[in-house]
Amino acid sequence: MSSLRLVVTGLAATYPFGGVFWDYAQYLLGLHRLGHDVLYIEDTGKWGYDPRACTFVEDGSYNAQHLARQLALLDPALRDRWFYRDATGQTFGRTWEDVKAFCSSADLFIHVSASCWMREEYFAARRVAFIDSDPMYTQSSIPPYLDGTISDEARTRVDMLREHDVFFTFAENIGAPDCLIPTELFHWIPTRQPVVLECFEKAVRPLADRRRVLTTVASWEPTESGPVVHGVTYRGKSTEFERFIDLPAHSPLPLELALSGKVPVDRLQAHGWQVRDAYSISNDPWVYRDYLAQSLAEWSVAKNAYVASHSGWFSCRTACYLALGVPAIVQDTGFSRSIPSHEGLLAFRTLEEASAAIAHVLSAPERHARAARAIAAEYFDARRVLERFIEQALAG
């Protein structure tokens, strides 16, 4: 593939947390490693989160410094390949004039997770692709848009989305008879989180050096439930955690949750869960990566909307666990139709299946660790994922 000029958007400065950084930075790094001329743009029009003050702030100076430091650590070649605009309009990194020139000559502008305030200058790229990493929520405005009951604000979001040229989604089952995600207006192409395997190889730990505990990192619940679409209410993970609240009593290993949000810590601990503050291990991408690597396996549920809609969504975080050779035991959203889930990756739907999967991993941890790495290489390797993505994005 010849070298292309590519723009990637994200939220790594707006939410300066380890997991968020890996979600977006691996697009940038993966495309750079493929030999493309890349630029990262973060221009949300929103306040950024300052973890020191535990609140959102207008001034993005701290967030810009965080982004610059982490990109330089990721790869020195990315040191000057970014642009960030805070809520006040102050810009950091590349100049706005440089950004406009880059976009006007770009082969592809990749808008990830509805993260960008799509200005006219961004649509100057030859092709503009949208990646939906939050299926069901992204499409929840489509039915009211079509029947005329949509709010003006939501209509503006859908109209903006329609200006893109091509549409991708993490909902691998979209269009299947039992998938409840609306398919009107857009032709959605399934895609996956790219993982730059080399970033995780150096952090892989021998089994003897890992903690004998199952872990995950998650947010408990958004402040409000989202809209109801085809009978599915958009909710976070709390609904699914409640279904498995008694799992510690059926697990041969401790279960540790690193959680953010309004977490019912006392109730979880009373049921045998170990609970940690998520920020203590997600304040830095490398601390976050090492926390995952220290685990014997991941155990986690998915957001209720991903499960109830039979979306086929797969977690970016879980893909990182797999790349570290850490087996993952995760709630099935329907992804098991596309990704093998018997060794290294085990899908569950019930408490009994979750308990059995934990015992299965514990019976042969070395075998499952090898299988986890193999799945990451086969299904999430950034080179494979991004080459296919670019080919599909530029077609037509």
CSV table of C-alpha atoms in Angstrom, one decimal:
chain,number,residue,atom,x,y,z
A,1,MET,CA,0.0,0.0,0.0
A,2,SER,CA,1.4,3.4,-1.0
A,3,SER,CA,1.9,6.1,1.6
A,4,LEU,CA,-1.2,8.1,2.4
A,5,ARG,CA,-1.9,11.3,4.3
A,6,LEU,CA,-4.3,10.4,7.2
A,7,VAL,CA,-6.0,12.2,10.0
A,8,VAL,CA,-7.2,10.5,13.2
A,9,THR,CA,-9.4,12.0,15.9
A,10,GLY,CA,-9.8,11.0,19.5
A,11,LEU,CA,-10.3,11.9,23.1
A,12,ALA,CA,-6.9,11.1,24.7
A,13,ALA,CA,-6.4,14.7,26.0
A,14,THR,CA,-10.0,15.3,26.9
A,15,TYR,CA,-10.1,12.2,29.1
A,16,PRO,CA,-6.4,11.7,30.2
A,17,PHE,CA,-6.7,8.1,31.3
A,18,GLY,CA,-4.7,5.0,30.3
A,19,GLY,CA,-7.5,3.1,28.6
A,20,VAL,CA,-8.7,6.1,26.6
A,21,PHE,CA,-5.1,6.8,25.4
A,22,TRP,CA,-4.7,3.2,24.1
A,23,ASP,CA,-8.1,3.3,22.4
A,24,TYR,CA,-7.1,6.3,20.1
A,25,ALA,CA,-3.3,6.3,20.1
A,26,GLN,CA,-3.1,2.8,18.6
A,27,TYR,CA,-4.9,4.1,15.5
A,28,LEU,CA,-2.3,6.9,15.1
A,29,LEU,CA,0.7,4.6,15.9
A,30,GLY,CA,-0.6,1.7,13.8
A,31,LEU,CA,-1.1,3.9,10.7
A,32,HIS,CA,2.3,5.5,11.3
A,33,ARG,CA,3.9,2.0,11.5
A,34,LEU,CA,2.3,1.2,8.1
A,35,GLY,CA,4.3,4.1,6.6
A,36,HIS,CA,1.5,6.7,6.4
A,37,ASP,CA,1.8,10.4,7.0
A,38,VAL,CA,-0.4,10.9,10.1
A,39,LEU,CA,-1.9,13.7,12.2
A,40,TYR,CA,-3.9,13.4,15.4
A,41,ILE,CA,-6.6,16.0,16.0
A,42,GLU,CA,-8.6,16.5,19.2
A,43,ASP,CA,-11.1,19.3,18.7
A,44,THR,CA,-14.2,18.5,20.7
A,45,GLY,CA,-15.6,21.9,21.6
A,46,LYS,CA,-15.9,20.5,25.2
A,47,TRP,CA,-14.2,21.0,28.5
A,48,GLY,CA,-11.5,18.6,29.3
A,49,TYR,CA,-11.2,16.5,32.5
A,50,ASP,CA,-8.5,17.6,35.0
A,51,PRO,CA,-7.9,14.6,37.2
A,52,ARG,CA,-5.9,16.7,39.7
A,53,ALA,CA,-9.1,18.7,40.4
A,54,CYS,CA,-11.5,15.9,39.8
A,55,THR,CA,-13.6,18.1,37.5
A,56,PHE,CA,-13.9,19.4,34.0
A,57,VAL,CA,-12.1,22.6,33.1
A,58,GLU,CA,-12.0,25.1,30.2
A,59,ASP,CA,-8.3,25.5,30.1
A,60,GLY,CA,-6.7,22.6,28.4
A,61,SER,CA,-3.1,23.3,29.2
A,62,TYR,CA,-2.6,20.3,31.5
A,63,ASN,CA,-4.4,18.0,29.1
A,64,ALA,CA,-2.2,19.2,26.2
A,65,GLN,CA,0.9,18.6,28.2
A,66,HIS,CA,-0.3,15.1,29.1
A,67,LEU,CA,-1.0,14.3,25.5
A,68,ALA,CA,2.3,15.6,24.3
A,69,ARG,CA,4.2,13.6,26.9
A,70,GLN,CA,2.4,10.3,26.3
A,71,LEU,CA,2.7,10.5,22.5
A,72,ALA,CA,6.4,11.2,22.7
A,73,LEU,CA,6.8,8.2,25.0
A,74,LEU,CA,4.8,6.0,22.6
A,75,ASP,CA,7.0,6.9,19.6
A,76,PRO,CA,9.3,9.9,19.3
A,77,ALA,CA,8.2,10.2,15.7
A,78,LEU,CA,4.7,11.2,16.9
A,79,ARG,CA,6.1,14.1,19.0
A,80,ASP,CA,4.9,16.8,16.6
A,81,ARG,CA,2.0,15.0,14.9
A,82,TRP,CA,-0.9,16.3,17.0
A,83,PHE,CA,-3.2,19.2,17.4
A,84,TYR,CA,-5.5,20.0,20.4
A,85,ARG,CA,-8.0,22.8,20.8
A,86,ASP,CA,-9.6,23.3,24.3
A,87,ALA,CA,-13.0,24.8,25.2
A,88,THR,CA,-11.7,28.3,25.2
A,89,GLY,CA,-10.4,28.0,21.6
A,90,GLN,CA,-6.7,27.9,22.7
A,91,THR,CA,-4.7,25.6,20.5
A,92,PHE,CA,-1.7,23.4,21.2
A,93,GLY,CA,0.7,21.3,19.1
A,94,ARG,CA,0.5,22.0,15.4
A,95,THR,CA,-0.7,25.5,14.3
A,96,TRP,CA,-4.2,25.8,13.0
A,97,GLU,CA,-2.8,26.8,9.6
A,98,ASP,CA,-0.7,23.6,9.4
A,99,VAL,CA,-3.8,21.6,10.4
A,100,LYS,CA,-5.9,23.2,7.7
A,101,ALA,CA,-3.3,22.5,5.1
A,102,PHE,CA,-2.9,18.9,6.2
A,103,CYS,CA,-6.6,18.3,6.0
A,104,SER,CA,-7.0,19.9,2.6
A,105,SER,CA,-4.5,17.4,1.2
A,106,ALA,CA,-5.5,14.4,3.3
A,107,ASP,CA,-6.5,11.2,1.6
A,108,LEU,CA,-8.7,10.2,4.6
A,109,PHE,CA,-10.0,11.9,7.7
A,110,ILE,CA,-10.9,9.2,10.3
A,111,HIS,CA,-13.5,10.5,12.8
A,112,VAL,CA,-13.4,8.0,15.7
A,113,SER,CA,-16.2,7.8,18.3
A,114,ALA,CA,-17.9,11.0,17.4
A,115,SER,CA,-15.0,12.7,19.1
A,116,CYS,CA,-14.6,15.7,16.9
A,117,TRP,CA,-16.4,19.0,16.3
A,118,MET,CA,-16.5,18.5,12.5
A,119,ARG,CA,-15.6,21.9,11.1
A,120,GLU,CA,-15.7,22.7,7.4
A,121,GLU,CA,-11.9,22.4,7.2
A,122,TYR,CA,-12.1,18.8,8.3
A,123,PHE,CA,-14.5,17.8,5.5
A,124,ALA,CA,-11.9,19.1,3.0
A,125,ALA,CA,-10.2,15.7,3.1
A,126,ARG,CA,-10.7,13.5,0.0
A,127,ARG,CA,-12.7,11.0,2.1
A,128,VAL,CA,-14.2,11.3,5.6
A,129,ALA,CA,-14.8,8.1,7.5
A,130,PHE,CA,-16.8,7.7,10.8
A,131,ILE,CA,-16.0,4.9,13.3
A,132,ASP,CA,-18.8,4.1,15.7
A,133,SER,CA,-17.3,2.5,18.8
A,134,ASP,CA,-20.5,2.9,20.9
A,135,PRO,CA,-23.1,1.0,19.0
A,136,MET,CA,-26.8,1.4,19.8
A,137,TYR,CA,-26.1,4.8,21.3
A,138,THR,CA,-24.8,6.1,18.0
A,139,GLN,CA,-27.9,4.8,16.2
A,140,SER,CA,-30.4,5.7,18.9
A,141,SER,CA,-31.3,9.0,17.2
A,142,ILE,CA,-32.2,7.4,13.8
A,143,PRO,CA,-35.8,6.2,14.6
A,144,PRO,CA,-36.9,9.7,15.9
A,145,TYR,CA,-35.0,11.3,13.1
A,146,LEU,CA,-37.1,9.4,10.6
A,147,ASP,CA,-40.4,9.8,12.3
A,148,GLY,CA,-39.9,13.5,13.0
A,149,THR,CA,-39.9,13.4,16.8
A,150,ILE,CA,-36.2,14.1,17.2
A,151,SER,CA,-34.9,17.2,19.1
A,152,ASP,CA,-33.1,19.9,17.2
A,153,GLU,CA,-29.8,19.1,19.0
A,154,ALA,CA,-30.0,15.4,18.1
A,155,ARG,CA,-31.1,16.3,14.5
A,156,THR,CA,-28.0,18.4,14.1
A,157,ARG,CA,-25.8,15.4,15.2
A,158,VAL,CA,-27.5,13.1,12.7
A,159,ASP,CA,-27.2,15.6,9.9
A,160,MET,CA,-23.5,16.0,10.7
A,161,LEU,CA,-23.0,12.3,10.6
A,162,ARG,CA,-24.7,12.1,7.2
A,163,GLU,CA,-22.0,14.4,5.8
A,164,HIS,CA,-19.4,11.6,6.2
A,165,ASP,CA,-18.6,9.4,3.2
A,166,VAL,CA,-18.3,5.9,4.8
A,167,PHE,CA,-19.4,4.4,8.1
A,168,PHE,CA,-17.8,1.8,10.3
A,169,THR,CA,-19.0,0.2,13.6
A,170,PHE,CA,-17.8,-2.1,16.4
A,171,ALA,CA,-21.1,-3.8,16.2
A,172,GLU,CA,-20.0,-6.9,14.2
A,173,ASN,CA,-23.5,-8.3,14.1
A,174,ILE,CA,-25.2,-5.3,12.7
A,175,GLY,CA,-27.8,-6.3,10.1
A,176,ALA,CA,-28.2,-9.8,11.5
A,177,PRO,CA,-31.8,-10.8,12.1
A,178,ASP,CA,-31.4,-10.8,15.9
A,179,CYS,CA,-29.4,-7.6,16.1
A,180,LEU,CA,-31.6,-4.7,17.3
A,181,ILE,CA,-29.4,-1.8,16.2
A,182,PRO,CA,-31.2,0.5,13.7
A,183,THR,CA,-29.7,0.2,10.2
A,184,GLU,CA,-31.7,2.9,8.4
A,185,LEU,CA,-29.9,5.9,6.8
A,186,PHE,CA,-26.4,4.4,6.9
A,187,HIS,CA,-24.5,1.4,5.5
A,188,TRP,CA,-22.4,0.2,8.4
A,189,ILE,CA,-19.2,-1.8,7.9
A,190,PRO,CA,-18.0,-3.8,10.9
A,191,THR,CA,-14.5,-3.1,12.1
A,192,ARG,CA,-12.4,-3.8,15.2
A,193,GLN,CA,-10.1,-2.0,17.6
A,194,PRO,CA,-6.5,-2.1,16.2
A,195,VAL,CA,-3.8,-3.3,18.6
A,196,VAL,CA,-0.1,-2.5,18.0
A,197,LEU,CA,1.2,-5.8,19.4
A,198,GLU,CA,4.8,-4.6,19.9
A,199,CYS,CA,3.5,-2.1,22.5
A,200,PHE,CA,2.4,-5.0,24.7
A,201,GLU,CA,5.0,-7.6,24.0
A,202,LYS,CA,7.5,-5.9,26.2
A,203,ALA,CA,5.1,-5.9,29.1
A,204,VAL,CA,4.1,-9.6,29.0
A,205,ARG,CA,4.7,-11.3,32.3
A,206,PRO,CA,5.5,-14.9,33.0
A,207,LEU,CA,2.6,-16.6,34.8
A,208,ALA,CA,4.7,-17.0,38.0
A,209,ASP,CA,5.0,-13.2,38.2
A,210,ARG,CA,1.2,-12.6,37.8
A,211,ARG,CA,-1.2,-12.0,40.6
A,212,ARG,CA,-3.7,-14.9,41.1
A,213,VAL,CA,-6.7,-12.6,40.7
A,214,LEU,CA,-9.2,-11.7,37.9
A,215,THR,CA,-9.4,-8.0,37.1
A,216,THR,CA,-11.1,-5.5,35.0
A,217,VAL,CA,-11.2,-1.7,34.6
A,218,ALA,CA,-14.6,-0.1,34.0
A,219,SER,CA,-17.0,2.8,34.7
A,220,TRP,CA,-20.1,1.8,36.7
A,221,GLU,CA,-22.9,3.8,35.1
A,222,PRO,CA,-23.5,7.1,33.2
A,223,THR,CA,-25.4,9.7,35.3
A,224,GLU,CA,-28.6,9.1,33.3
A,225,SER,CA,-30.0,6.2,31.3
A,226,GLY,CA,-30.1,6.8,27.5
A,227,PRO,CA,-33.0,6.5,25.0
A,228,VAL,CA,-35.1,3.4,24.4
A,229,VAL,CA,-34.6,2.0,20.9
A,230,HIS,CA,-36.4,-1.2,19.8
A,231,GLY,CA,-37.0,-2.0,23.5
A,232,VAL,CA,-33.4,-1.5,24.5
A,233,THR,CA,-32.6,1.2,27.0
A,234,TYR,CA,-29.1,2.5,26.7
A,235,ARG,CA,-27.5,1.8,30.1
A,236,GLY,CA,-23.9,1.3,31.4
A,237,LYS,CA,-22.4,-1.7,33.1
A,238,SER,CA,-24.2,-1.6,36.4
A,239,THR,CA,-27.2,-3.4,35.1
A,240,GLU,CA,-25.1,-6.4,34.0
A,241,PHE,CA,-22.9,-6.4,37.1
A,242,GLU,CA,-26.1,-6.8,39.1
A,243,ARG,CA,-26.8,-10.1,37.2
A,244,PHE,CA,-23.5,-11.5,38.4
A,245,ILE,CA,-23.3,-9.9,41.9
A,246,ASP,CA,-23.0,-13.4,43.5
A,247,LEU,CA,-20.1,-14.6,41.3
A,248,PRO,CA,-17.3,-14.3,43.9
A,249,ALA,CA,-19.0,-17.1,45.9
A,250,HIS,CA,-18.7,-19.3,42.8
A,251,SER,CA,-15.2,-18.4,41.8
A,252,PRO,CA,-12.0,-20.2,42.8
A,253,LEU,CA,-10.1,-16.9,42.4
A,254,PRO,CA,-10.6,-13.4,43.8
A,255,LEU,CA,-12.4,-10.9,41.5
A,256,GLU,CA,-11.1,-7.3,41.5
A,257,LEU,CA,-12.9,-4.4,40.0
A,258,ALA,CA,-11.2,-1.1,39.3
A,259,LEU,CA,-14.2,1.1,38.9
A,260,SER,CA,-15.0,4.8,38.4
A,261,GLY,CA,-18.3,6.6,38.9
A,262,LYS,CA,-20.9,6.3,41.7
A,263,VAL,CA,-19.9,2.8,42.7
A,264,PRO,CA,-21.8,0.9,45.5
A,265,VAL,CA,-18.5,-0.2,47.1
A,266,ASP,CA,-20.0,-1.5,50.3
A,267,ARG,CA,-22.6,-3.6,48.6
A,268,LEU,CA,-20.0,-5.1,46.2
A,269,GLN,CA,-17.6,-5.9,49.0
A,270,ALA,CA,-20.4,-7.5,51.0
A,271,HIS,CA,-20.8,-9.9,48.0
A,272,GLY,CA,-17.0,-10.7,48.0
A,273,TRP,CA,-15.8,-8.4,45.3
A,274,GLN,CA,-12.5,-6.6,45.7
A,275,VAL,CA,-13.0,-2.9,44.6
A,276,ARG,CA,-10.3,-0.4,43.7
A,277,ASP,CA,-10.5,3.2,42.4
A,278,ALA,CA,-10.0,3.1,38.7
A,279,TYR,CA,-8.0,6.3,38.6
A,280,SER,CA,-5.2,4.7,40.7
A,281,ILE,CA,-4.3,2.4,37.8
A,282,SER,CA,-5.6,4.4,34.8
A,283,ASN,CA,-3.8,7.8,35.5
A,284,ASP,CA,-1.0,6.7,33.2
A,285,PRO,CA,-1.1,4.5,30.0
A,286,TRP,CA,2.0,2.5,31.1
A,287,VAL,CA,0.6,1.9,34.7
A,288,TYR,CA,-2.7,0.8,33.1
A,289,ARG,CA,-0.9,-1.6,30.8
A,290,ASP,CA,1.1,-3.1,33.6
A,291,TYR,CA,-2.0,-3.5,35.8
A,292,LEU,CA,-3.6,-5.6,33.0
A,293,ALA,CA,-0.4,-7.6,32.5
A,294,GLN,CA,-0.2,-8.5,36.2
A,295,SER,CA,-3.6,-10.3,36.1
A,296,LEU,CA,-4.1,-14.0,35.7
A,297,ALA,CA,-7.1,-13.2,33.6
A,298,GLU,CA,-9.7,-10.6,32.9
A,299,TRP,CA,-13.3,-11.0,34.0
A,300,SER,CA,-15.9,-8.4,32.9
A,301,VAL,CA,-19.4,-7.6,31.8
A,302,ALA,CA,-20.3,-5.3,28.9
A,303,LYS,CA,-22.7,-2.4,28.8
A,304,ASN,CA,-26.3,-3.4,28.9
A,305,ALA,CA,-27.1,-1.9,25.5
A,306,TYR,CA,-24.3,-3.9,23.8
A,307,VAL,CA,-25.6,-7.2,25.3
A,308,ALA,CA,-29.4,-6.6,24.9
A,309,SER,CA,-29.0,-5.5,21.3
A,310,HIS,CA,-26.9,-8.6,20.4
A,311,SER,CA,-24.5,-6.1,18.9
A,312,GLY,CA,-21.3,-8.2,18.6
A,313,TRP,CA,-19.3,-5.3,20.2
A,314,PHE,CA,-15.9,-6.2,21.6
A,315,SER,CA,-14.0,-4.3,24.2
A,316,CYS,CA,-10.8,-2.3,23.3
A,317,ARG,CA,-9.6,-3.0,26.9
A,318,THR,CA,-10.1,-6.8,26.5
A,319,ALA,CA,-8.1,-6.7,23.2
A,320,CYS,CA,-5.2,-5.2,25.2
A,321,TYR,CA,-5.5,-7.9,27.8
A,322,LEU,CA,-5.3,-10.6,25.1
A,323,ALA,CA,-2.2,-8.8,23.5
A,324,LEU,CA,-0.5,-9.2,26.9
A,325,GLY,CA,-1.2,-12.9,26.9
A,326,VAL,CA,-3.8,-12.5,29.6
A,327,PRO,CA,-6.9,-14.7,29.0
A,328,ALA,CA,-10.2,-12.9,29.0
A,329,ILE,CA,-13.5,-14.1,30.4
A,330,VAL,CA,-16.1,-11.6,29.2
A,331,GLN,CA,-19.8,-11.3,28.7
A,332,ASP,CA,-21.0,-12.3,25.3
A,333,THR,CA,-22.5,-9.5,23.2
A,334,GLY,CA,-22.7,-11.8,20.2
A,335,PHE,CA,-19.0,-11.4,19.4
A,336,SER,CA,-18.5,-15.2,19.7
A,337,ARG,CA,-20.0,-15.6,16.2
A,338,SER,CA,-16.9,-13.8,14.8
A,339,ILE,CA,-14.1,-14.5,17.3
A,340,PRO,CA,-13.3,-17.9,18.7
A,341,SER,CA,-14.2,-18.0,22.4
A,342,HIS,CA,-13.1,-21.4,23.8
A,343,GLU,CA,-9.4,-20.9,24.7
A,344,GLY,CA,-7.7,-17.7,25.7
A,345,LEU,CA,-11.0,-15.9,25.2
A,346,LEU,CA,-14.1,-17.3,26.9
A,347,ALA,CA,-17.6,-15.8,26.5
A,348,PHE,CA,-20.4,-16.3,29.0
A,349,ARG,CA,-24.0,-15.4,29.3
A,350,THR,CA,-25.0,-16.8,32.7
A,351,LEU,CA,-23.4,-16.9,36.2
A,352,GLU,CA,-22.9,-20.7,35.8
A,353,GLU,CA,-21.1,-20.2,32.5
A,354,ALA,CA,-18.9,-17.4,34.0
A,355,SER,CA,-18.0,-19.7,36.9
A,356,ALA,CA,-17.2,-22.6,34.6
A,357,ALA,CA,-15.0,-20.4,32.4
A,358,ILE,CA,-12.9,-19.3,35.4
A,359,ALA,CA,-12.4,-22.9,36.4
A,360,HIS,CA,-11.5,-23.8,32.8
A,361,VAL,CA,-8.8,-21.1,32.6
A,362,LEU,CA,-7.4,-22.0,36.0
A,363,SER,CA,-7.1,-25.7,34.9
A,364,ALA,CA,-4.6,-24.8,32.1
A,365,PRO,CA,-3.4,-21.2,32.5
A,366,GLU,CA,-0.3,-21.5,30.3
A,367,ARG,CA,-2.4,-22.9,27.4
A,368,HIS,CA,-5.0,-20.1,27.8
A,369,ALA,CA,-2.2,-17.4,27.9
A,370,ARG,CA,-0.8,-18.7,24.6
A,371,ALA,CA,-4.2,-18.8,23.1
A,372,ALA,CA,-4.9,-15.2,24.2
A,373,ARG,CA,-1.8,-13.9,22.4
A,374,ALA,CA,-2.8,-15.9,19.3
A,375,ILE,CA,-6.3,-14.4,19.2
A,376,ALA,CA,-4.8,-10.9,19.6
A,377,ALA,CA,-2.5,-11.5,16.7
A,378,GLU,CA,-5.1,-13.1,14.4
A,379,TYR,CA,-8.1,-10.7,15.1
A,380,PHE,CA,-6.7,-7.4,16.4
A,381,ASP,CA,-3.3,-6.9,15.0
A,382,ALA,CA,-3.2,-3.2,13.9
A,383,ARG,CA,-1.5,-4.0,10.6
A,384,ARG,CA,-4.3,-6.4,9.6
A,385,VAL,CA,-7.2,-4.3,11.0
A,386,LEU,CA,-6.0,-1.0,9.6
A,387,GLU,CA,-5.0,-2.2,6.1
A,388,ARG,CA,-8.5,-3.6,5.7
A,389,PHE,CA,-10.0,-0.5,7.1
A,390,ILE,CA,-8.2,1.8,4.7
A,391,GLU,CA,-9.0,-0.4,1.8
A,392,GLN,CA,-12.8,-0.3,2.7
A,393,ALA,CA,-12.7,3.4,3.6
A,394,LEU,CA,-11.2,4.5,0.2
A,395,ALA,CA,-13.3,2.1,-1.9
A,396,GLY,CA,-16.0,3.7,-4.1
